[in-house]
Each structure stands twice: as C-alpha cells, then as structure tokens.
Amino acid sequence: MSTTTSPTLPLFPLPSGVFFPEMVVTVAAESDQARELLARRSTGEELVAVPQRDGVYSTIGVVVRIEQRGKLPGGVDGVVLRALRRVRIGRGEVDDDGTLRVSVSELSAPEPSAEVRALAVKYRAVAEQLLEAIGARRFAAELDIDDPGALADTIGWWPDLSDERRLELFETVDVTARLTLALEWAQEALAEARVASDIAEEVNGDLGRTQREVILRRQLAAIRKELGESDDGEDELAEYRRRIDEGELPEPVAAAAVKELDRLERMGEQSMEAGWVRTWLDTVFEVPWNTRTDDLLDLDVARVQLDADHAGLDRVKERIIEFLAVRTLRTERQVDAGESSGHRKGSGTILALVGPPGVGKTSLGQSVADTLGRRFVRMSLGGIRDEAEIRGHRRTYVGARPGRIARAMVDAGSMNPVVLLDEIDKVGADWRGDPSAALLEVLDPAQNATFRDHYLETELDLSEVVFIATANTLDSIPAPLLDRMEIVPIEGYTEDEKVAIALDHLLPGLFERNGVHDDEVVVPPEVVRTVVADYTREAGVRRLEQRLDRLVRRAISAMVQDPARQQVVITHDDLRPALGSTSLREDPAERTVVPGVATGLAVTGAGGDVLFVEAAALDPGSEAGLTLTGQLGEVMKESGQIALSYLRANRSDLGISDDVDLDRRFHVHFPAGAIPKDGPSAGITMTTALVSVLSNRRMRPDVAMTGEVTLQGRVLPIGGVKEKVLAAHRAGITEVILPRGNGQDIDEIPEHVREAVTIHLVDDVPAVLDLAFL
C-alpha cells in the first residue's frame, strides 16, 4: 500500500476504542484537552483521531470530519464525527494556540489481486452465516461492499470483538493480512455461536420433555384414581407413617419426621425439594435409634481375649478391664434397685492411644470391640479439613449428607459401638472450618448425649459410644480437645515382645496371606530374633512384618521352583540374600572416641532413639557466644544457653582448667539435621559434651543420659523414660543416667531390660560427670 503526504491536521486522542472508516460516532468532550481542542474547531473541519495502546499513540490514525456539535444528556459538550480514511501519523508540532498538529500520509490501496478477492468472497460468506446464526440476517445487506479493505473492517462492528483485536485490525494496513484476520475471527465467532445455539436447543428440549412428563404423570395419577388403583408415592408415605407409629424413632425425631411428611404430601411429586425430603427421611430411618448391643461383662474372658490379641500393652488392657468392671457393677446395682437397664447420660468413654507407628493402636480398637461384644467402626481422620465431615452438611446444599459420626452409627447398626478415631493428630484446618473444633462436642461425655448433626437436625445420643482415638504425638492436638480424652501412652516393644508378636501373630497372618501352611515354611525363633535385632530399628513391628513377609515369599518361590521340595526352613544364611545389609546402627563406642561427643536419649514420633551431641570450641579470640545446629526448637536452644552459662559460672567445680578461655564461641551440633528436635531433656547431654571438649576428656561409650539442667546445675525429671531406656538397650548401652525425679518411672521398664541396663539416678551435673567420663 503506497502513501502520499498531506498537510498537518489537529490530533484528536482516543483514550480507548477505535474508529473505522465510514463510522459515524458521537464523542463526549469529557477532558479539558478535548474541550479546548473542539472549542477551536468548526463544523466540517477535519481532525486526525489516533488510538492509544498502553498510553502510547498508534502510528496509524483515521481522518474524521466534524459533522455536528451540541450538548449531550447531562450537559456535556459533544460532537458527531464521521471517520473518512486511514492515514499514517508523522511528525508533530504545536501551534501558537497550543494545538498539537501532526503530519499525515495518505494510504492508497493497490488494485485488488485475485487472492484478495477470493478472501473477500470467503469472508462475506462466513459473515452472512454468522449473522444468520445469531438471528441478525437483516444486517446482511451491510456486507455488499466492493472494497476488500472496507469489507474487512466490518468485523470491527462485531460487539464481542475485544478492544485489543479491534486495534490490531485497525493497525493492519495490508488488505490481505486484514482480510485474513477478519476471516479467522469470523470463523471463531461462528463456531461459538453454533455451540451456544446447540446448547440452547438442548436445554429447551429438556424443558419441553420435563413439562410433558409432568402433564403425563398428572394424567396417569388421574387415571389410576378413576380405576381405584393405589399410587406408589402414597404407599411410600403410608410406609413412613407406619414405621413412625410402630415406634422406630424416638419421640423428638418422630415429631420432626411427621412434620417433613406433611410437607412432602403438600408439595408436588416432581418438586426438587420432594427428592431432598425423601432422602432425609430415608437417612433418618437408617439410623439405629433404638438398637443397642449387650456388653460381655465377664472380666476373665475379656482379659484372655485381650492377651490373645496383643502382646504387652498392659496399661491399655488394664484400662479396658476397669471400664468393664464399672459397667458390671453399675448393671448389678441397677438390677438390685429394680431400675431399668437404660443408660445414663455422660457415661461415654473416650480413650486416646498415643504412641509410635506400628505398635498396634489401630488393631487394638477392633480387639476392644471384640472384648466388649460391640460392633466396630473405624474412622480415618488423617487429612480431614472440612468441619462438615464431622457435623454433616446443611440440608440446603446440593448433595448434602450426614457427617461421619452419624454415618458411623448407621454403619455399626447400633447406638453403642466402638468407634476408632484413627490419626486424630493429623486433622487439619482451613477456610472450610476446623474439624477438631467439631470433635469437642463429640468427645465430651457431658455433651455428646445431645450431639446435633447439621443434616439430621435432631439430637444424636453418643453417650454410650466407646470412642478410641489414636495418635503418634500430642503436639498437634488442640489443648481443649486433648483435655476431653484420657491419654493412654503406648510405648515401643522390647526385643522379647517383638519376637513373641512375630511368632504368635505376624507369621501366622503371613502364612495365611501367602497361602502356605506353617509346616511348609519354618522360621525358627532364633532367626526371628536376629531379624528383630539386626534388620529393624523401630518401636513397633510394622517393618518387622515387612521383613518376615519377604522371607516367606522367598521361601515360597523356592518351593514353587522345586516341586519336590516339601518344606523350607529359613536359616541365618538366608537373611543376607533376602533382606540385604543389616540396619545401620551408630555404635556409641565409635562416636565417643574423641572428646566433645556425648550420648543422649530422646523420644521421636517413631519411639525412643539414641541421640549424639557434638561440641566444638572455636579458636580463642573468636566472638563469644553459642551456635546450635541440627534443626532445633526454641526450648532446646534455651537448654544450650543454660548449659553454657552454668559452665562459665562453675568452671572450677567441673574440672575445667583456668588456662581454658571460655569467652569464645562454642558450636553444639545434633546430627540427623533434617529431623526436627525440641524439648529440655538434652540439657545434661549438651553440658557433658561441652565439659568433654573443654577438659579434653572422653565420655564412656557404654553410658547414655537424659535430663533437664538448670542454671544451678540441678537435674530435673523428664518424660518418655521407658522409650528412652528401651532405645539405649537396643543400642547396646549398659548404663543410663536419669534424673532422680524419674525414679518412680523405672517400674514401667520391663524387668529383663532393668537387669541388662544399670540405671543411675542423679541430682546435679557433677554427679552426671562422675558417671559419664572415663
């Protein structure tokens, strides 16, 4: 397209929008610049309107002529402009009156080629189809334009075209490119219009079918009435009323059901709300309001059952026996007094089994249910973040349903089951609510007799339910929820208990799972003990089960490959090929060969563990202070500061030479830095490590310690004594230093562990150091 230069014209800026040639547009002079410009212009005078992109003027404008001036509604000055032709914008200059004038170059199009004419014909056909698809066929005459460039500009009139595309079309000077853009956008708009038309036809068809079905059903109901035949809907309502009259529902629930039945009878069969009411009634009748199982109150049988299901766990078993004893006594007193055997409000039991993974917390719930003779329901709470999962959804929501508590009653088929709330410490909270807050009422024996589910909208009596919650740690459980539960800690198993569990429970289950008999695959007890000691390092038995399963599968594979082999006896020689290398265990004797390393004990989410503390004294003259590393919590950092302050205040009593400079930087590191650590129980371990590096004395490799230290050097009691001593025993440590305040916790340690490990009770740091160093 060629250009010819013409005189300069006043510039009329377009903040938004685009004028195409042949457009007639009414423009309001809203800005001071526009009012001043138009005030100096007369009717018939030409301007050049230039659009803007992100505040920058386009290089292409359109010459417009002022057709008419006047006032617009609201008293705003306005003009009617007629767009004449595209021009290219050149240099600008400001007149004496402040008007910005720009030079313009006229754009003249060459004679249309055959390609351009073919594009114009194709675009006109698509545009006519688009007008017909949207019901605007009467505007098809506007497409009778011979000039291909002007024909391409007609897509700019399309109301759904974005301002960005309009500006792109306006700035496209080449006619072939402009026609190509117009054709592409017209085809896109035609496809969208056809899809919208198909959807509208489908919706209208569905509405027509629905209306037709309603009319036919009404006619069918009238015909049945004339013939004296019964209606299924009436039979359904009658069945609901019969079940209410027979007392299947408690009185308050029955009253609510009758109210909903009356509403259902008044509304039409095709009403959407009728379906919601029917679903609510069906759910209400599914709840076993009046069904309860009788408890097995024979304490001797219960104790035998608990011992058969789980090895160890004496504290949990004793708590269950206590519960049964209370139930037995209360039942006998009610019978003697001639009272009904009904339950008492607030008598529910909520236990929280807290311990590391793999110790049998989840399976213990089923065992408790079997012992009590109650039905069992397991609810996994891990990852739940919606409060409606507990309390249910409001009936006004589409797809509403009862909460998990109400559904547990339905699944159990009784109002007094054992409900296991698994992984209660994994419950989360977000914008949908806090499920742990909804559990406050569920797990409160004084309130859960009147628990109200949002969907049922009636009181649900949970006072006879035995709730058993499981958790790995207590840190993430909110304090109000924790206060409502009776905490029953479950420590890790000893080596002997693991061997007994493997022989009595794990191996029989693995034989059954893999389809073999116990006389076909033999795993001797001594092999099991080796697997426990060398191939697992855990508080529970989950990894032990995996290792034994691998041994059983390997034995089965040998039998299948050699049909003549009737029995496989697993020996110690089979362990390395099947299980690989033994579990890596850090030997305290290897870690404490140099001064500055102390052996401590800790409790993690996986049970007790041995914790090594390394201390280093930087060069004298370095900035005084303490650096602590190993992903430590605030409490553990404070323990490190206390230990260092105690050393500086009592150096002479701790055997630290006066020649040693304490006014420098010390570095205390806890290996396994990827694992978070916190708590005060590493206080004496850090103190011992610092004294070791300052006095150049090595710690005894057979000693481990735990305890909180004070600024006066006192050793305060800590928690998790049993788990820590068991971890020391597994690591081969023979002497453990504990605070004297933990002396009463020693009785919880298994007897064979107490015989193998010497426990020293101390009051202060000097007593610790006397036992710790070589």
mmCIF file of N, CA, C and O in Angstrom, residues 397-463:
data_model
loop_
_atom_site.group_PDB
_atom_site.id
_atom_site.type_symbol
_atom_site.label_atom_id
_atom_site.label_comp_id
_atom_site.label_asym_id
_atom_site.label_seq_id
_atom_site.Cartn_x
_atom_site.Cartn_y
_atom_site.Cartn_z
ATOM 1 N N TYR A 397 -27.806 -27.537 50.971
ATOM 2 C CA TYR A 397 -26.763 -27.712 49.976
ATOM 3 C C TYR A 397 -27.087 -28.900 49.070
ATOM 4 O O TYR A 397 -27.649 -29.911 49.516
ATOM 5 N N VAL A 398 -26.728 -28.744 47.793
ATOM 6 C CA VAL A 398 -26.896 -29.854 46.856
ATOM 7 C C VAL A 398 -25.898 -30.955 47.211
ATOM 8 O O VAL A 398 -24.718 -30.696 47.450
ATOM 9 N N GLY A 399 -26.363 -32.179 47.283
ATOM 10 C CA GLY A 399 -25.508 -33.298 47.648
ATOM 11 C C GLY A 399 -25.200 -33.379 49.130
ATOM 12 O O GLY A 399 -24.227 -34.012 49.520
ATOM 13 N N ALA A 400 -26.043 -32.728 49.961
ATOM 14 C CA ALA A 400 -25.815 -32.763 51.411
ATOM 15 C C ALA A 400 -25.938 -34.188 51.932
ATOM 16 O O ALA A 400 -26.700 -35.002 51.403
ATOM 17 N N ARG A 401 -25.186 -34.485 52.995
ATOM 18 C CA ARG A 401 -25.230 -35.812 53.595
ATOM 19 C C ARG A 401 -24.832 -35.688 55.066
ATOM 20 O O ARG A 401 -24.219 -34.697 55.469
ATOM 21 N N PRO A 402 -25.155 -36.690 55.876
ATOM 22 C CA PRO A 402 -24.769 -36.614 57.294
ATOM 23 C C PRO A 402 -23.256 -36.648 57.457
ATOM 24 O O PRO A 402 -22.510 -37.033 56.548
ATOM 25 N N GLY A 403 -22.792 -36.239 58.640
ATOM 26 C CA GLY A 403 -21.374 -36.291 58.944
ATOM 27 C C GLY A 403 -20.910 -37.707 59.229
ATOM 28 O O GLY A 403 -21.694 -38.666 59.273
ATOM 29 N N ARG A 404 -19.618 -37.850 59.430
ATOM 30 C CA ARG A 404 -19.038 -39.175 59.627
ATOM 31 C C ARG A 404 -19.507 -39.825 60.919
ATOM 32 O O ARG A 404 -19.579 -41.045 61.003
ATOM 33 N N ILE A 405 -19.806 -39.015 61.930
ATOM 34 C CA ILE A 405 -20.257 -39.595 63.197
ATOM 35 C C ILE A 405 -21.610 -40.264 63.004
ATOM 36 O O ILE A 405 -21.835 -41.411 63.421
ATOM 37 N N ALA A 406 -22.551 -39.561 62.359
ATOM 38 C CA ALA A 406 -23.869 -40.145 62.116
ATOM 39 C C ALA A 406 -23.758 -41.361 61.199
ATOM 40 O O ALA A 406 -24.425 -42.380 61.411
ATOM 41 N N ARG A 407 -22.898 -41.290 60.186
ATOM 42 C CA ARG A 407 -22.753 -42.435 59.275
ATOM 43 C C ARG A 407 -22.113 -43.621 59.987
ATOM 44 O O ARG A 407 -22.357 -44.774 59.637
ATOM 45 N N ALA A 408 -21.283 -43.350 61.001
ATOM 46 C CA ALA A 408 -20.698 -44.451 61.778
ATOM 47 C C ALA A 408 -21.775 -45.209 62.532
ATOM 48 O O ALA A 408 -21.720 -46.445 62.637
ATOM 49 N N MET A 409 -22.776 -44.479 63.059
ATOM 50 C CA MET A 409 -23.881 -45.153 63.738
ATOM 51 C C MET A 409 -24.657 -46.034 62.747
ATOM 52 O O MET A 409 -25.057 -47.155 63.077
ATOM 53 N N VAL A 410 -24.855 -45.515 61.539
ATOM 54 C CA VAL A 410 -25.574 -46.292 60.521
ATOM 55 C C VAL A 410 -24.774 -47.529 60.139
ATOM 56 O O VAL A 410 -25.304 -48.644 60.041
ATOM 57 N N ASP A 411 -23.467 -47.360 59.921
ATOM 58 C CA ASP A 411 -22.621 -48.491 59.537
ATOM 59 C C ASP A 411 -22.570 -49.545 60.636
ATOM 60 O O ASP A 411 -22.548 -50.748 60.358
ATOM 61 N N ALA A 412 -22.523 -49.096 61.895
ATOM 62 C CA ALA A 412 -22.441 -50.051 63.007
ATOM 63 C C ALA A 412 -23.762 -50.758 63.243
ATOM 64 O O ALA A 412 -23.786 -51.901 63.702
ATOM 65 N N GLY A 413 -24.886 -50.085 62.932
ATOM 66 C CA GLY A 413 -26.185 -50.696 63.173
ATOM 67 C C GLY A 413 -26.574 -50.719 64.631
ATOM 68 O O GLY A 413 -27.482 -51.453 65.021
ATOM 69 N N SER A 414 -25.907 -49.907 65.456
ATOM 70 C CA SER A 414 -26.253 -49.822 66.879
ATOM 71 C C SER A 414 -25.821 -48.460 67.390
ATOM 72 O O SER A 414 -24.995 -47.778 66.768
ATOM 73 N N MET A 415 -26.377 -48.080 68.548
ATOM 74 C CA MET A 415 -26.056 -46.786 69.135
ATOM 75 C C MET A 415 -24.943 -46.879 70.168
ATOM 76 O O MET A 415 -24.607 -45.876 70.788
ATOM 77 N N ASN A 416 -24.369 -48.034 70.372
ATOM 78 C CA ASN A 416 -23.276 -48.161 71.340
ATOM 79 C C ASN A 416 -22.096 -48.947 70.763
ATOM 80 O O ASN A 416 -21.615 -49.907 71.361
ATOM 81 N N PRO A 417 -21.603 -48.568 69.586
ATOM 82 C CA PRO A 417 -20.459 -49.286 69.036
ATOM 83 C C PRO A 417 -19.150 -48.779 69.630
ATOM 84 O O PRO A 417 -19.120 -47.845 70.440
ATOM 85 N N VAL A 418 -18.069 -49.393 69.209
ATOM 86 C CA VAL A 418 -16.728 -48.874 69.464
ATOM 87 C C VAL A 418 -16.294 -48.145 68.198
ATOM 88 O O VAL A 418 -16.220 -48.754 67.128
ATOM 89 N N VAL A 419 -16.066 -46.839 68.310
ATOM 90 C CA VAL A 419 -15.688 -46.014 67.166
ATOM 91 C C VAL A 419 -14.233 -45.624 67.322
ATOM 92 O O VAL A 419 -13.851 -44.986 68.312
ATOM 93 N N LEU A 420 -13.415 -46.030 66.356
ATOM 94 C CA LEU A 420 -11.993 -45.715 66.380
ATOM 95 C C LEU A 420 -11.754 -44.459 65.554
ATOM 96 O O LEU A 420 -11.999 -44.440 64.343
ATOM 97 N N LEU A 421 -11.290 -43.387 66.181
ATOM 98 C CA LEU A 421 -10.932 -42.140 65.507
ATOM 99 C C LEU A 421 -9.441 -42.206 65.201
ATOM 100 O O LEU A 421 -8.611 -41.783 66.000
ATOM 101 N N ASP A 422 -9.121 -42.742 64.036
ATOM 102 C CA ASP A 422 -7.734 -43.021 63.689
ATOM 103 C C ASP A 422 -7.014 -41.750 63.243
ATOM 104 O O ASP A 422 -7.560 -40.938 62.501
ATOM 105 N N GLU A 423 -5.774 -41.600 63.682
ATOM 106 C CA GLU A 423 -4.898 -40.476 63.309
ATOM 107 C C GLU A 423 -5.536 -39.126 63.646
ATOM 108 O O GLU A 423 -5.610 -38.226 62.822
ATOM 109 N N ILE A 424 -5.985 -38.969 64.880
ATOM 110 C CA ILE A 424 -6.629 -37.713 65.267
ATOM 111 C C ILE A 424 -5.633 -36.560 65.301
ATOM 112 O O ILE A 424 -6.027 -35.388 65.215
ATOM 113 N N ASP A 425 -4.346 -36.854 65.389
ATOM 114 C CA ASP A 425 -3.349 -35.787 65.381
ATOM 115 C C ASP A 425 -3.057 -35.278 63.980
ATOM 116 O O ASP A 425 -2.321 -34.298 63.821
ATOM 117 N N LYS A 426 -3.637 -35.904 62.937
ATOM 118 C CA LYS A 426 -3.417 -35.456 61.561
ATOM 119 C C LYS A 426 -4.560 -34.588 61.049
ATOM 120 O O LYS A 426 -4.599 -34.250 59.863
ATOM 121 N N VAL A 427 -5.529 -34.231 61.906
ATOM 122 C CA VAL A 427 -6.646 -33.383 61.482
ATOM 123 C C VAL A 427 -6.118 -31.986 61.203
ATOM 124 O O VAL A 427 -5.351 -31.427 61.990
ATOM 125 N N GLY A 428 -6.535 -31.403 60.063
ATOM 126 C CA GLY A 428 -6.096 -30.059 59.698
ATOM 127 C C GLY A 428 -7.224 -29.064 59.798
ATOM 128 O O GLY A 428 -8.353 -29.376 60.193
ATOM 129 N N ALA A 429 -6.922 -27.817 59.443
ATOM 130 C CA ALA A 429 -7.922 -26.745 59.477
ATOM 131 C C ALA A 429 -7.619 -25.787 58.338
ATOM 132 O O ALA A 429 -6.463 -25.505 58.033
ATOM 133 N N ASP A 430 -8.669 -25.286 57.663
ATOM 134 C CA ASP A 430 -8.504 -24.261 56.629
ATOM 135 C C ASP A 430 -9.773 -23.432 56.581
ATOM 136 O O ASP A 430 -10.535 -23.382 57.546
ATOM 137 N N TRP A 431 -10.036 -22.773 55.427
ATOM 138 C CA TRP A 431 -11.175 -21.863 55.327
ATOM 139 C C TRP A 431 -12.510 -22.600 55.461
ATOM 140 O O TRP A 431 -13.537 -21.964 55.709
ATOM 141 N N ARG A 432 -12.530 -23.923 55.330
ATOM 142 C CA ARG A 432 -13.779 -24.674 55.468
ATOM 143 C C ARG A 432 -14.111 -24.995 56.920
ATOM 144 O O ARG A 432 -15.149 -25.581 57.194
ATOM 145 N N GLY A 433 -13.243 -24.619 57.838
ATOM 146 C CA GLY A 433 -13.517 -24.854 59.246
ATOM 147 C C GLY A 433 -12.450 -25.730 59.871
ATOM 148 O O GLY A 433 -11.491 -26.167 59.231
ATOM 149 N N ASP A 434 -12.622 -25.970 61.163
ATOM 150 C CA ASP A 434 -11.674 -26.770 61.932
ATOM 151 C C ASP A 434 -12.385 -28.018 62.443
ATOM 152 O O ASP A 434 -13.198 -27.947 63.362
ATOM 153 N N PRO A 435 -12.113 -29.184 61.852
ATOM 154 C CA PRO A 435 -12.789 -30.410 62.318
ATOM 155 C C PRO A 435 -12.515 -30.719 63.784
ATOM 156 O O PRO A 435 -13.365 -31.315 64.452
ATOM 157 N N SER A 436 -11.346 -30.353 64.285
ATOM 158 C CA SER A 436 -11.053 -30.640 65.684
ATOM 159 C C SER A 436 -11.992 -29.874 66.609
ATOM 160 O O SER A 436 -12.318 -30.350 67.703
ATOM 161 N N ALA A 437 -12.452 -28.680 66.183
ATOM 162 C CA ALA A 437 -13.429 -27.942 66.996
ATOM 163 C C ALA A 437 -14.769 -28.662 67.015
ATOM 164 O O ALA A 437 -15.476 -28.662 68.031
ATOM 165 N N ALA A 438 -15.142 -29.288 65.882
ATOM 166 C CA ALA A 438 -16.394 -30.045 65.856
ATOM 167 C C ALA A 438 -16.313 -31.295 66.713
ATOM 168 O O ALA A 438 -17.331 -31.787 67.218
ATOM 169 N N LEU A 439 -15.091 -31.810 66.906
ATOM 170 C CA LEU A 439 -14.925 -33.009 67.740
ATOM 171 C C LEU A 439 -15.031 -32.705 69.228
ATOM 172 O O LEU A 439 -15.127 -33.629 70.041
ATOM 173 N N LEU A 440 -14.996 -31.414 69.603
ATOM 174 C CA LEU A 440 -15.066 -31.074 71.022
ATOM 175 C C LEU A 440 -16.352 -31.580 71.652
ATOM 176 O O LEU A 440 -16.356 -32.101 72.773
ATOM 177 N N GLU A 441 -17.482 -31.426 70.935
ATOM 178 C CA GLU A 441 -18.757 -31.894 71.469
ATOM 179 C C GLU A 441 -18.858 -33.411 71.394
ATOM 180 O O GLU A 441 -19.401 -34.057 72.292
ATOM 181 N N VAL A 442 -18.309 -33.987 70.322
ATOM 182 C CA VAL A 442 -18.382 -35.435 70.153
ATOM 183 C C VAL A 442 -17.646 -36.157 71.280
ATOM 184 O O VAL A 442 -18.128 -37.172 71.814
ATOM 185 N N LEU A 443 -16.504 -35.629 71.674
ATOM 186 C CA LEU A 443 -15.651 -36.313 72.650
ATOM 187 C C LEU A 443 -15.811 -35.763 74.062
ATOM 188 O O LEU A 443 -14.900 -35.917 74.883
ATOM 189 N N ASP A 444 -16.919 -35.124 74.349
ATOM 190 C CA ASP A 444 -17.184 -34.648 75.707
ATOM 191 C C ASP A 444 -18.330 -35.473 76.290
ATOM 192 O O ASP A 444 -19.478 -35.330 75.869
ATOM 193 N N PRO A 445 -18.065 -36.369 77.256
ATOM 194 C CA PRO A 445 -19.143 -37.206 77.809
ATOM 195 C C PRO A 445 -20.283 -36.407 78.412
ATOM 196 O O PRO A 445 -21.400 -36.917 78.510
ATOM 197 N N ALA A 446 -20.022 -35.158 78.790
ATOM 198 C CA ALA A 446 -21.089 -34.355 79.381
ATOM 199 C C ALA A 446 -21.978 -33.703 78.326
ATOM 200 O O ALA A 446 -23.035 -33.169 78.657
ATOM 201 N N GLN A 447 -21.578 -33.734 77.040
ATOM 202 C CA GLN A 447 -22.344 -33.053 75.995
ATOM 203 C C GLN A 447 -22.795 -33.974 74.870
ATOM 204 O O GLN A 447 -23.780 -33.671 74.196
ATOM 205 N N ASN A 448 -22.060 -35.072 74.638
ATOM 206 C CA ASN A 448 -22.349 -35.821 73.411
ATOM 207 C C ASN A 448 -23.654 -36.600 73.446
ATOM 208 O O ASN A 448 -24.031 -37.229 72.466
ATOM 209 N N ALA A 449 -24.367 -36.584 74.575
ATOM 210 C CA ALA A 449 -25.702 -37.204 74.585
ATOM 211 C C ALA A 449 -26.685 -36.397 73.757
ATOM 212 O O ALA A 449 -27.747 -36.912 73.374
ATOM 213 N N THR A 450 -26.356 -35.135 73.471
ATOM 214 C CA THR A 450 -27.247 -34.272 72.683
ATOM 215 C C THR A 450 -26.520 -33.740 71.454
ATOM 216 O O THR A 450 -26.734 -32.605 71.038
ATOM 217 N N PHE A 451 -25.645 -34.540 70.879
ATOM 218 C CA PHE A 451 -24.927 -34.120 69.671
ATOM 219 C C PHE A 451 -25.918 -33.913 68.526
ATOM 220 O O PHE A 451 -26.809 -34.734 68.293
ATOM 221 N N ARG A 452 -25.768 -32.808 67.807
ATOM 222 C CA ARG A 452 -26.697 -32.466 66.730
ATOM 223 C C ARG A 452 -25.942 -32.440 65.404
ATOM 224 O O ARG A 452 -25.024 -31.643 65.213
ATOM 225 N N ASP A 453 -26.336 -33.317 64.513
ATOM 226 C CA ASP A 453 -25.781 -33.351 63.168
ATOM 227 C C ASP A 453 -26.508 -32.312 62.316
ATOM 228 O O ASP A 453 -27.735 -32.196 62.362
ATOM 229 N N HIS A 454 -25.768 -31.546 61.508
ATOM 230 C CA HIS A 454 -26.370 -30.476 60.713
ATOM 231 C C HIS A 454 -27.367 -31.009 59.698
ATOM 232 O O HIS A 454 -28.340 -30.329 59.366
ATOM 233 N N TYR A 455 -27.125 -32.194 59.185
ATOM 234 C CA TYR A 455 -28.049 -32.740 58.181
ATOM 235 C C TYR A 455 -29.293 -33.323 58.842
ATOM 236 O O TYR A 455 -30.411 -33.038 58.421
ATOM 237 N N LEU A 456 -29.119 -34.111 59.875
ATOM 238 C CA LEU A 456 -30.271 -34.730 60.539
ATOM 239 C C LEU A 456 -31.119 -33.695 61.276
ATOM 240 O O LEU A 456 -32.341 -33.831 61.362
ATOM 241 N N GLU A 457 -30.467 -32.659 61.819
ATOM 242 C CA GLU A 457 -31.146 -31.594 62.556
ATOM 243 C C GLU A 457 -31.914 -32.138 63.760
ATOM 244 O O GLU A 457 -32.927 -31.577 64.173
ATOM 245 N N THR A 458 -31.487 -33.258 64.298
ATOM 246 C CA THR A 458 -32.068 -33.826 65.515
ATOM 247 C C THR A 458 -30.932 -34.290 66.413
ATOM 248 O O THR A 458 -29.800 -34.495 65.961
ATOM 249 N N GLU A 459 -31.213 -34.451 67.686
ATOM 250 C CA GLU A 459 -30.183 -34.865 68.631
ATOM 251 C C GLU A 459 -29.822 -36.332 68.438
ATOM 252 O O GLU A 459 -30.698 -37.189 68.279
ATOM 253 N N LEU A 460 -28.521 -36.592 68.458
ATOM 254 C CA LEU A 460 -27.990 -37.945 68.290
ATOM 255 C C LEU A 460 -27.252 -38.306 69.575
ATOM 256 O O LEU A 460 -26.283 -37.649 69.951
ATOM 257 N N ASP A 461 -27.728 -39.325 70.259
ATOM 258 C CA ASP A 461 -27.168 -39.703 71.559
ATOM 259 C C ASP A 461 -25.900 -40.533 71.358
ATOM 260 O O ASP A 461 -25.946 -41.670 70.884
ATOM 261 N N LEU A 462 -24.743 -39.956 71.725
ATOM 262 C CA LEU A 462 -23.458 -40.642 71.600
ATOM 263 C C LEU A 462 -22.897 -41.044 72.957
ATOM 264 O O LEU A 462 -21.733 -41.433 73.053
ATOM 265 N N SER A 463 -23.721 -40.963 73.994
ATOM 266 C CA SER A 463 -23.203 -41.162 75.344
ATOM 267 C C SER A 463 -22.798 -42.601 75.618
ATOM 268 O O SER A 463 -22.031 -42.857 76.552
#
